[in-house]
PDB file of C-alpha atoms and ligand atoms in Angstrom:
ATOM      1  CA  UNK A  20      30.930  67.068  75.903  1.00  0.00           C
ATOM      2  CA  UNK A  21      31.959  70.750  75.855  1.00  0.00           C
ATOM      3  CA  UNK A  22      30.461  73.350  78.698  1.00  0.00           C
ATOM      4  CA  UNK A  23      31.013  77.266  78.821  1.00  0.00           C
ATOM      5  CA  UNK A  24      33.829  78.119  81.354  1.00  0.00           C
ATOM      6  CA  UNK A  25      30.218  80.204  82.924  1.00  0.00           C
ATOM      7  CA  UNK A  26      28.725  76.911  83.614  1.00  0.00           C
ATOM      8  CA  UNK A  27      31.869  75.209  84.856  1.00  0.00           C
ATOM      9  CA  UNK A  28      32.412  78.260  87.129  1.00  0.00           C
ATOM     10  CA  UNK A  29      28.979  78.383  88.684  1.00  0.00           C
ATOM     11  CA  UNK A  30      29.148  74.787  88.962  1.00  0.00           C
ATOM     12  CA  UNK A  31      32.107  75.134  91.102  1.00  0.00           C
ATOM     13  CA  UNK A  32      30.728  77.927  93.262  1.00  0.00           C
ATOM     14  CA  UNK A  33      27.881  75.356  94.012  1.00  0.00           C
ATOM     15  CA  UNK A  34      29.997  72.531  94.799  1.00  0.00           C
ATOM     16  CA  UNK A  35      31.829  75.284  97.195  1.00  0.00           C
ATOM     17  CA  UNK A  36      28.672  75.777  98.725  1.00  0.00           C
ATOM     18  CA  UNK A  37      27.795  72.163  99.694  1.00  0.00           C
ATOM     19  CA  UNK A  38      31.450  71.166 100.857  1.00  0.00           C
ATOM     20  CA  UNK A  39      33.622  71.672 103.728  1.00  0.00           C
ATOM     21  CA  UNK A  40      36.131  74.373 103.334  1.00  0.00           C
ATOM     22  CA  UNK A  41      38.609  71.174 104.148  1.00  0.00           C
ATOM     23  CA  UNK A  42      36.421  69.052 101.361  1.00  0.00           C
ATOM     24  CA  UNK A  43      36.706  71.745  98.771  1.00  0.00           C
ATOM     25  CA  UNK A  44      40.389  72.235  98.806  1.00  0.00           C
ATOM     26  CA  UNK A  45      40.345  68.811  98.186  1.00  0.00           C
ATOM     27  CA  UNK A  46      38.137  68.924  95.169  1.00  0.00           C
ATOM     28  CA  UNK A  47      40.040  71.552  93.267  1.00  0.00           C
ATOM     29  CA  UNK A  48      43.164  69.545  94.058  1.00  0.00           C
ATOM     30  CA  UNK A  49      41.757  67.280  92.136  1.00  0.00           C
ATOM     31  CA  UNK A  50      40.409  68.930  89.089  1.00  0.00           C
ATOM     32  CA  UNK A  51      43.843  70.372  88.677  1.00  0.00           C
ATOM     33  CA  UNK A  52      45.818  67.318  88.651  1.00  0.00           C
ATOM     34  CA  UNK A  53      42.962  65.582  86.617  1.00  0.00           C
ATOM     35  CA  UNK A  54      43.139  69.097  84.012  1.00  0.00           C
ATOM     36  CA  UNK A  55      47.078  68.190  84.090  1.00  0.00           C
ATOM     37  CA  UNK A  56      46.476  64.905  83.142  1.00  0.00           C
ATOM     38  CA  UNK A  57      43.966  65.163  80.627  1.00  0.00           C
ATOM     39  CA  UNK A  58      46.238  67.891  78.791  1.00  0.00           C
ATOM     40  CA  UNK A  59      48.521  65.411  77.563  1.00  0.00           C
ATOM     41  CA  UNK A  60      46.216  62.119  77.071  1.00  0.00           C
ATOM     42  CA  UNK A  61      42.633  63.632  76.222  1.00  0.00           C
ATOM     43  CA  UNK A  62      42.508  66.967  75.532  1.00  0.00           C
ATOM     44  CA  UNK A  63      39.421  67.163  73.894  1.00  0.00           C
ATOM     45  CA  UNK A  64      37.767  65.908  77.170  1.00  0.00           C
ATOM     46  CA  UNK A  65      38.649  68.380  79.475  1.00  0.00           C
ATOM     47  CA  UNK A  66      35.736  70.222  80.383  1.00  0.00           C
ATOM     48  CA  UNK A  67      34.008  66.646  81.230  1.00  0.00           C
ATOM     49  CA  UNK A  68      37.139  65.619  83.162  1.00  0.00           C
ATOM     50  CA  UNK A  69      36.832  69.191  85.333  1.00  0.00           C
ATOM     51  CA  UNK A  70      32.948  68.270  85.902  1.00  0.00           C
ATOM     52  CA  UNK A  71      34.117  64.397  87.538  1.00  0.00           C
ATOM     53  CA  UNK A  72      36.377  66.346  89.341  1.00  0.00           C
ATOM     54  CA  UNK A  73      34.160  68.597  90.992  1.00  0.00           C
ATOM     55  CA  UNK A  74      31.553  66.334  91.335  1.00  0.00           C
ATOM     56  CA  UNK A  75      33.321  63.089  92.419  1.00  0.00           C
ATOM     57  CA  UNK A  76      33.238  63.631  96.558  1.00  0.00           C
ATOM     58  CA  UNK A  77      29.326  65.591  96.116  1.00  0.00           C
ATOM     59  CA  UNK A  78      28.428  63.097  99.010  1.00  0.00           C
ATOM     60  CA  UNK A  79      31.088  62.546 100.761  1.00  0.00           C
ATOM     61  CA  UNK A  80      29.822  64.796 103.475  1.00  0.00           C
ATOM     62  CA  UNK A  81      26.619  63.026 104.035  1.00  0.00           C
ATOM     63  CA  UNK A  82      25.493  61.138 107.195  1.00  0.00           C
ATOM     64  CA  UNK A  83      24.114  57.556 107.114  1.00  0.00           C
ATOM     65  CA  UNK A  84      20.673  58.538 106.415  1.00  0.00           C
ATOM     66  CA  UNK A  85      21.569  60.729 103.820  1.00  0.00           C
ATOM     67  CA  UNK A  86      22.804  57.874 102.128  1.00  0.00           C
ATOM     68  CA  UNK A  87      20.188  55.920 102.799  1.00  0.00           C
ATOM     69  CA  UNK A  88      17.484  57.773 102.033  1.00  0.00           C
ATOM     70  CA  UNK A  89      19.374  58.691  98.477  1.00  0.00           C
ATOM     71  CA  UNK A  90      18.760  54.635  97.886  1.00  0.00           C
ATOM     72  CA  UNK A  91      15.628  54.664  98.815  1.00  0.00           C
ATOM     73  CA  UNK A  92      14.527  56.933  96.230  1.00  0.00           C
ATOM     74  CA  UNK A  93      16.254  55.429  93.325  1.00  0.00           C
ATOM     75  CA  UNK A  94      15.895  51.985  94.173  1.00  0.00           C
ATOM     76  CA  UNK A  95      19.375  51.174  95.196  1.00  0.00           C
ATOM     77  CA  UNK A  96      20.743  48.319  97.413  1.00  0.00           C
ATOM     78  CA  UNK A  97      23.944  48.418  99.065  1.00  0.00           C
ATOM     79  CA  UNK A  98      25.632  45.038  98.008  1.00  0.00           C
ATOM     80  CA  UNK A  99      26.565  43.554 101.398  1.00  0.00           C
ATOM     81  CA  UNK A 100      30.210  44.280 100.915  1.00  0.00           C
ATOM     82  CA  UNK A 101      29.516  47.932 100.200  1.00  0.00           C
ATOM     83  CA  UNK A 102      27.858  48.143 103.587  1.00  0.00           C
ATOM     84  CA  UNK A 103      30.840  46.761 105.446  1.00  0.00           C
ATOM     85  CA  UNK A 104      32.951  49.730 103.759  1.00  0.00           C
ATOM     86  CA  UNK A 105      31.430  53.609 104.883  1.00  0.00           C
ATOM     87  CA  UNK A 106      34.266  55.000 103.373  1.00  0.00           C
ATOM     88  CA  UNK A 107      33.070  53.965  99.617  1.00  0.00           C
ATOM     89  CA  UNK A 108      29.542  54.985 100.172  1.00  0.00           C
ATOM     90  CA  UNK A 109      29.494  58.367  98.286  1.00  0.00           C
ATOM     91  CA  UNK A 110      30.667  56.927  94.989  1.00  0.00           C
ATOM     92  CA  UNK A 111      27.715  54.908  95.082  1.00  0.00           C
ATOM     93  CA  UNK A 112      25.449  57.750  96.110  1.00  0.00           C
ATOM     94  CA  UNK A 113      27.643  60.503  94.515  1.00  0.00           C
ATOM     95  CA  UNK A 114      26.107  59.748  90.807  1.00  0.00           C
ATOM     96  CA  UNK A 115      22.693  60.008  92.311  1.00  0.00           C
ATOM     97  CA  UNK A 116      22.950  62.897  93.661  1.00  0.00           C
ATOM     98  CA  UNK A 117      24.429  64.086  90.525  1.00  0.00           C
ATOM     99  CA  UNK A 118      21.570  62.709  88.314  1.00  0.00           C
ATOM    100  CA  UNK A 119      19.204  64.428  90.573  1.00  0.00           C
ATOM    101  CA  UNK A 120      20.873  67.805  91.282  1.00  0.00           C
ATOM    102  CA  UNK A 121      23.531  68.091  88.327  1.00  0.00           C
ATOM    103  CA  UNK A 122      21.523  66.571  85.452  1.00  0.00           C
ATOM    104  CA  UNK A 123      23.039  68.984  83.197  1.00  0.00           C
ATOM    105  CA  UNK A 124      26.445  67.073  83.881  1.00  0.00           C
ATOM    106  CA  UNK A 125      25.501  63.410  84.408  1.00  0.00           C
ATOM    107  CA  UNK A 126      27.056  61.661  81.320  1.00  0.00           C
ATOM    108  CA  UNK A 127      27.696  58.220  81.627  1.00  0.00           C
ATOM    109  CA  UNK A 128      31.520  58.933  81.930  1.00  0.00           C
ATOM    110  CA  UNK A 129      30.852  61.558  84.722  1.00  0.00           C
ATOM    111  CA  UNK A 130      28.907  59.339  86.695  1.00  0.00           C
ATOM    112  CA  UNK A 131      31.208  56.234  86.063  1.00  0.00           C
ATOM    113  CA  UNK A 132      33.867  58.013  86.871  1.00  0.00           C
ATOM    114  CA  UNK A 133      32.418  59.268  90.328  1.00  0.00           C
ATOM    115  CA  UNK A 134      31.304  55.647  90.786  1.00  0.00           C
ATOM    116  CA  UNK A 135      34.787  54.510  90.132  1.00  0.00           C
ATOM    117  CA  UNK A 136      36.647  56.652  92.305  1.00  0.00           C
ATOM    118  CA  UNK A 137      36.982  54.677  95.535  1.00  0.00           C
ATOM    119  CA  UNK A 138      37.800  50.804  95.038  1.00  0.00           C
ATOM    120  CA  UNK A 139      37.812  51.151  91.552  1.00  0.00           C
ATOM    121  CA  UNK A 140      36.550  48.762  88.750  1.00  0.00           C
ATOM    122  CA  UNK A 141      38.422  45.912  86.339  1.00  0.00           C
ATOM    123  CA  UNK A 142      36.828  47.140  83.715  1.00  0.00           C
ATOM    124  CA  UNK A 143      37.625  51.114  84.377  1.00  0.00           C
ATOM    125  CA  UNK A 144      38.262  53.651  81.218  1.00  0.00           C
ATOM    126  CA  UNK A 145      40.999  56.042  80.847  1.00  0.00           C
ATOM    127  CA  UNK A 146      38.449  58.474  81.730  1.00  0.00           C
ATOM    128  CA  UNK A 147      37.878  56.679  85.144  1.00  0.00           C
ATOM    129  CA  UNK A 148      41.792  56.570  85.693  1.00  0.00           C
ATOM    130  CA  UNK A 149      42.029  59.675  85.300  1.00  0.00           C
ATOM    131  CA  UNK A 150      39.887  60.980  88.117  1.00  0.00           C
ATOM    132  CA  UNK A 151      40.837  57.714  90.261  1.00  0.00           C
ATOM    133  CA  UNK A 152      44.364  58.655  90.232  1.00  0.00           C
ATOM    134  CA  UNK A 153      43.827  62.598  90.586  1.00  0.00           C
ATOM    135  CA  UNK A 154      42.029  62.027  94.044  1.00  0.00           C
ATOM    136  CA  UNK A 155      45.254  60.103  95.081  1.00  0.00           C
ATOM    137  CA  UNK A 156      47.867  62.507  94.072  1.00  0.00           C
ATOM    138  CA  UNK A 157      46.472  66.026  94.235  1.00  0.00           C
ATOM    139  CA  UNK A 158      48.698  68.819  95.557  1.00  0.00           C
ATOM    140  CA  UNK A 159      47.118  68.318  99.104  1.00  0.00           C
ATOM    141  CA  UNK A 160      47.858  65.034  99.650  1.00  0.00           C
ATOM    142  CA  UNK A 161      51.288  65.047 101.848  1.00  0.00           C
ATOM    143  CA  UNK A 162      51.364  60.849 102.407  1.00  0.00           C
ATOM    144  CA  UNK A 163      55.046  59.562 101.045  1.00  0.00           C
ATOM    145  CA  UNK A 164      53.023  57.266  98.730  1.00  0.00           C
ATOM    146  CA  UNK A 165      51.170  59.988  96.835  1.00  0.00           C
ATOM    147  CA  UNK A 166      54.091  62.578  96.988  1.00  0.00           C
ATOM    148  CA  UNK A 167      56.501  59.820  95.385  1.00  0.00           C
ATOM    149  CA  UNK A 168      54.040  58.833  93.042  1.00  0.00           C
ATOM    150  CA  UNK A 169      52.876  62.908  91.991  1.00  0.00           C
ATOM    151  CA  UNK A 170      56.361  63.233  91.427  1.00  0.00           C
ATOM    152  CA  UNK A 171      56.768  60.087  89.074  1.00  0.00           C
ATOM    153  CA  UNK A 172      53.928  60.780  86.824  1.00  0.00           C
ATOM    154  CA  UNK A 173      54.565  65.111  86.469  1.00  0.00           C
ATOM    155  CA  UNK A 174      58.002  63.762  85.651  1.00  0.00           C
ATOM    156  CA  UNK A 175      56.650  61.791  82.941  1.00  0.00           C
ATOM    157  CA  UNK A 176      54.276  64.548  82.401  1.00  0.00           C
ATOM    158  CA  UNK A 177      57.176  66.817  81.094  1.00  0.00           C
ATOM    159  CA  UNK A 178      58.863  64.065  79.648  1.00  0.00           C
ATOM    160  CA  UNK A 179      56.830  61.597  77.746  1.00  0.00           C
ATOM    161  CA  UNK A 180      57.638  61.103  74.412  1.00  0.00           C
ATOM    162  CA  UNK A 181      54.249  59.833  73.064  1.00  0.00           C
ATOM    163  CA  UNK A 182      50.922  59.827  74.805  1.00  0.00           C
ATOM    164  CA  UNK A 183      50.939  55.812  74.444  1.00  0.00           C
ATOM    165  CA  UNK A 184      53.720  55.940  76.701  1.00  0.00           C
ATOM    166  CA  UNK A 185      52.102  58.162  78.829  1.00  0.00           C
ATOM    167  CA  UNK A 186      48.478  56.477  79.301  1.00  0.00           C
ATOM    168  CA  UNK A 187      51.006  53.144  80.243  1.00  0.00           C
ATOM    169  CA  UNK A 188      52.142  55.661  82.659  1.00  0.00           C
ATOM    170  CA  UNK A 189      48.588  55.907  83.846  1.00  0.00           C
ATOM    171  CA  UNK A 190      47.980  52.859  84.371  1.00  0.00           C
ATOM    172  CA  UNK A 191      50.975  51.685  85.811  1.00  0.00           C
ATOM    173  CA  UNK A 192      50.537  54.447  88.420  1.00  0.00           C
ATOM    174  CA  UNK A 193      46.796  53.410  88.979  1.00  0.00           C
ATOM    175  CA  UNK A 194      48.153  49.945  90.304  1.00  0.00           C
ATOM    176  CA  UNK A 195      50.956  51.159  92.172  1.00  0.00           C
ATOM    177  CA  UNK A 196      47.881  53.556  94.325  1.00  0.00           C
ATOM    178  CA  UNK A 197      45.988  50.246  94.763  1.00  0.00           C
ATOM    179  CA  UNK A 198      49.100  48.367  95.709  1.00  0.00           C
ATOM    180  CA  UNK A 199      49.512  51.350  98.084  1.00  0.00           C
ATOM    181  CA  UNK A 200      45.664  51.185  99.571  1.00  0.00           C
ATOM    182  CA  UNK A 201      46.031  47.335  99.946  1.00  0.00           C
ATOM    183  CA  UNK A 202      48.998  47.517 101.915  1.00  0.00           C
ATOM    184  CA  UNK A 203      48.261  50.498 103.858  1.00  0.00           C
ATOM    185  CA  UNK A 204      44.587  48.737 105.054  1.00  0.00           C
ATOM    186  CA  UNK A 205      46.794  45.085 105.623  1.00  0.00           C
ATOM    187  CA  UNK A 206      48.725  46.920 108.268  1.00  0.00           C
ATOM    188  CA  UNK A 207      45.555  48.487 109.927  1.00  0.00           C
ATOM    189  CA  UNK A 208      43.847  45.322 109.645  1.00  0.00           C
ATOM    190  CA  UNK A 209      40.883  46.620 107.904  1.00  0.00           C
ATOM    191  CA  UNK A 210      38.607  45.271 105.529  1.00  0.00           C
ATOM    192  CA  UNK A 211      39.922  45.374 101.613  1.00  0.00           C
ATOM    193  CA  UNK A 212      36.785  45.584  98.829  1.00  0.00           C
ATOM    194  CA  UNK A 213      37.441  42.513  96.858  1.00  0.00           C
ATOM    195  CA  UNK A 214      37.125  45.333  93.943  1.00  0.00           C
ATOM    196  CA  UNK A 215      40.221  46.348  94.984  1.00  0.00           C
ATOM    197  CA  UNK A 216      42.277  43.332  93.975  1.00  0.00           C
ATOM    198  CA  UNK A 217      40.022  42.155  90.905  1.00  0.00           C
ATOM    199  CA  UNK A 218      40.785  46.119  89.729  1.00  0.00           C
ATOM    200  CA  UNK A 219      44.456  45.932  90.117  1.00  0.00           C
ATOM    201  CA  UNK A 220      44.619  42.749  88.653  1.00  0.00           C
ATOM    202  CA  UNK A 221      42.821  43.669  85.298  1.00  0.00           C
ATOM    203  CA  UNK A 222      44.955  46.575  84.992  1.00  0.00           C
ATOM    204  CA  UNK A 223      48.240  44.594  85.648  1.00  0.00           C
ATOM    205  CA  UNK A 224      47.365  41.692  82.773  1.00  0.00           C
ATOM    206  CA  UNK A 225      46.654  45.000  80.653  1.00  0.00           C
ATOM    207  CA  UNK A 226      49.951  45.864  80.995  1.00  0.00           C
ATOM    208  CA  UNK A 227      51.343  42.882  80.520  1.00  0.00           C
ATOM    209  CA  UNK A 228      49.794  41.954  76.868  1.00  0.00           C
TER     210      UNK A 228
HETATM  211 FE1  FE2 B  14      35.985  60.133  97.455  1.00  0.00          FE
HETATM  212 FE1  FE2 B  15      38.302  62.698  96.878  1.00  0.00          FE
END
């Protein structure tokens, strides 16, 4: 899917509007890691990458009821585990909120992507990656984890000799984020999203074959 750089722009200036100045930093951290990405796996996709980007934390902001009230409409149930994790809410209600309010943008890898963005999914795309992977490194994120592993995969960036290489690069890097989460909520004690584990263990027997 190709857009005008006009309807990308205003796009932006409306996600501007419904973010937090914090929230919005964020966001373009994102679409420019997920732009650097894309340049050197999926070129022809970038304008669709940019949109995820912008899109993927719409509702991140909301409150409970917001949330609620989004499921209500559509006819959405929180599984039970998804109710024992806030934090993952929005990429269930993000793609509504873009089918409603973004229309113009909600193809099914936009929305998959946005849906994918939090615990993940065994059987993500490279599209999905992508965006999963740009929320974890962006240039804003200062955590050791992401800084070591932003570092890693630019390196490759500049380096990679063929963009099957680099896509292994992907995904290797999308398992070392979720071996990252897993330990990082271990030591807190808090609840991990059986997604989680089933996603980094679909990506690891990729690798492996
Ligand atoms: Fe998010
Ligand atoms: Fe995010």
């Amino acid at each position: 899917m190709k857009y005008a750089n006009r309807q990308i722009d205003e796009l932006r200036l409306e996600v501007g509007r419904r973010l937090s100045e914090k929230r919005f930093i964020h966001t373009l951290g994102v679409e420019e890691m997920a732009v650097l990405i894309s340049e050197k796996c999926m070129p022809e996709r970038i304008d669709e990458i940019r949109v995820a980007a912008l899109l993927h934390d719409i509702s991140k902001e909301y409150s409970e009821a917001e949330h609620i009230s989004l499921l209500k409409k559509h006819n959405v149930e929180f599984s039970d585990e998804d109710r024992a994790v806030p934090s993952i809410w929005h990429s269930i209600t993000g793609p509504l909120v873009v089918m409603d309010d973004f229309s113009e943008f909600a193809t099914e890898d936009v929305l998959s992507a946005i849906r994918n963005h939090t615990v993940g999914s065994p059987d993500m795309s490279l599209f999905d990656e992508i965006i999963f992977l740009s929320d974890y490194i962006e240039s804003g994120r200062t955590h050791t984890d992401c800084v070591t592993l932003r570092n890693k995969l630019l390196t490759e960036a500049l380096y990679f000799e063929n963009e099957e290489q680099f896509i292994t690069q992907i995904h290797s890097a999308v398992v070392e984020s979720l071996e990252n989460n897993i330990r990082h909520l271990t030591s807190q004690n808090n609840k991990i999203h059986s997604k989680t584990k089933l996603t980094r263990d679909a990506i690891k027997a990729k690798l492996e074959r």
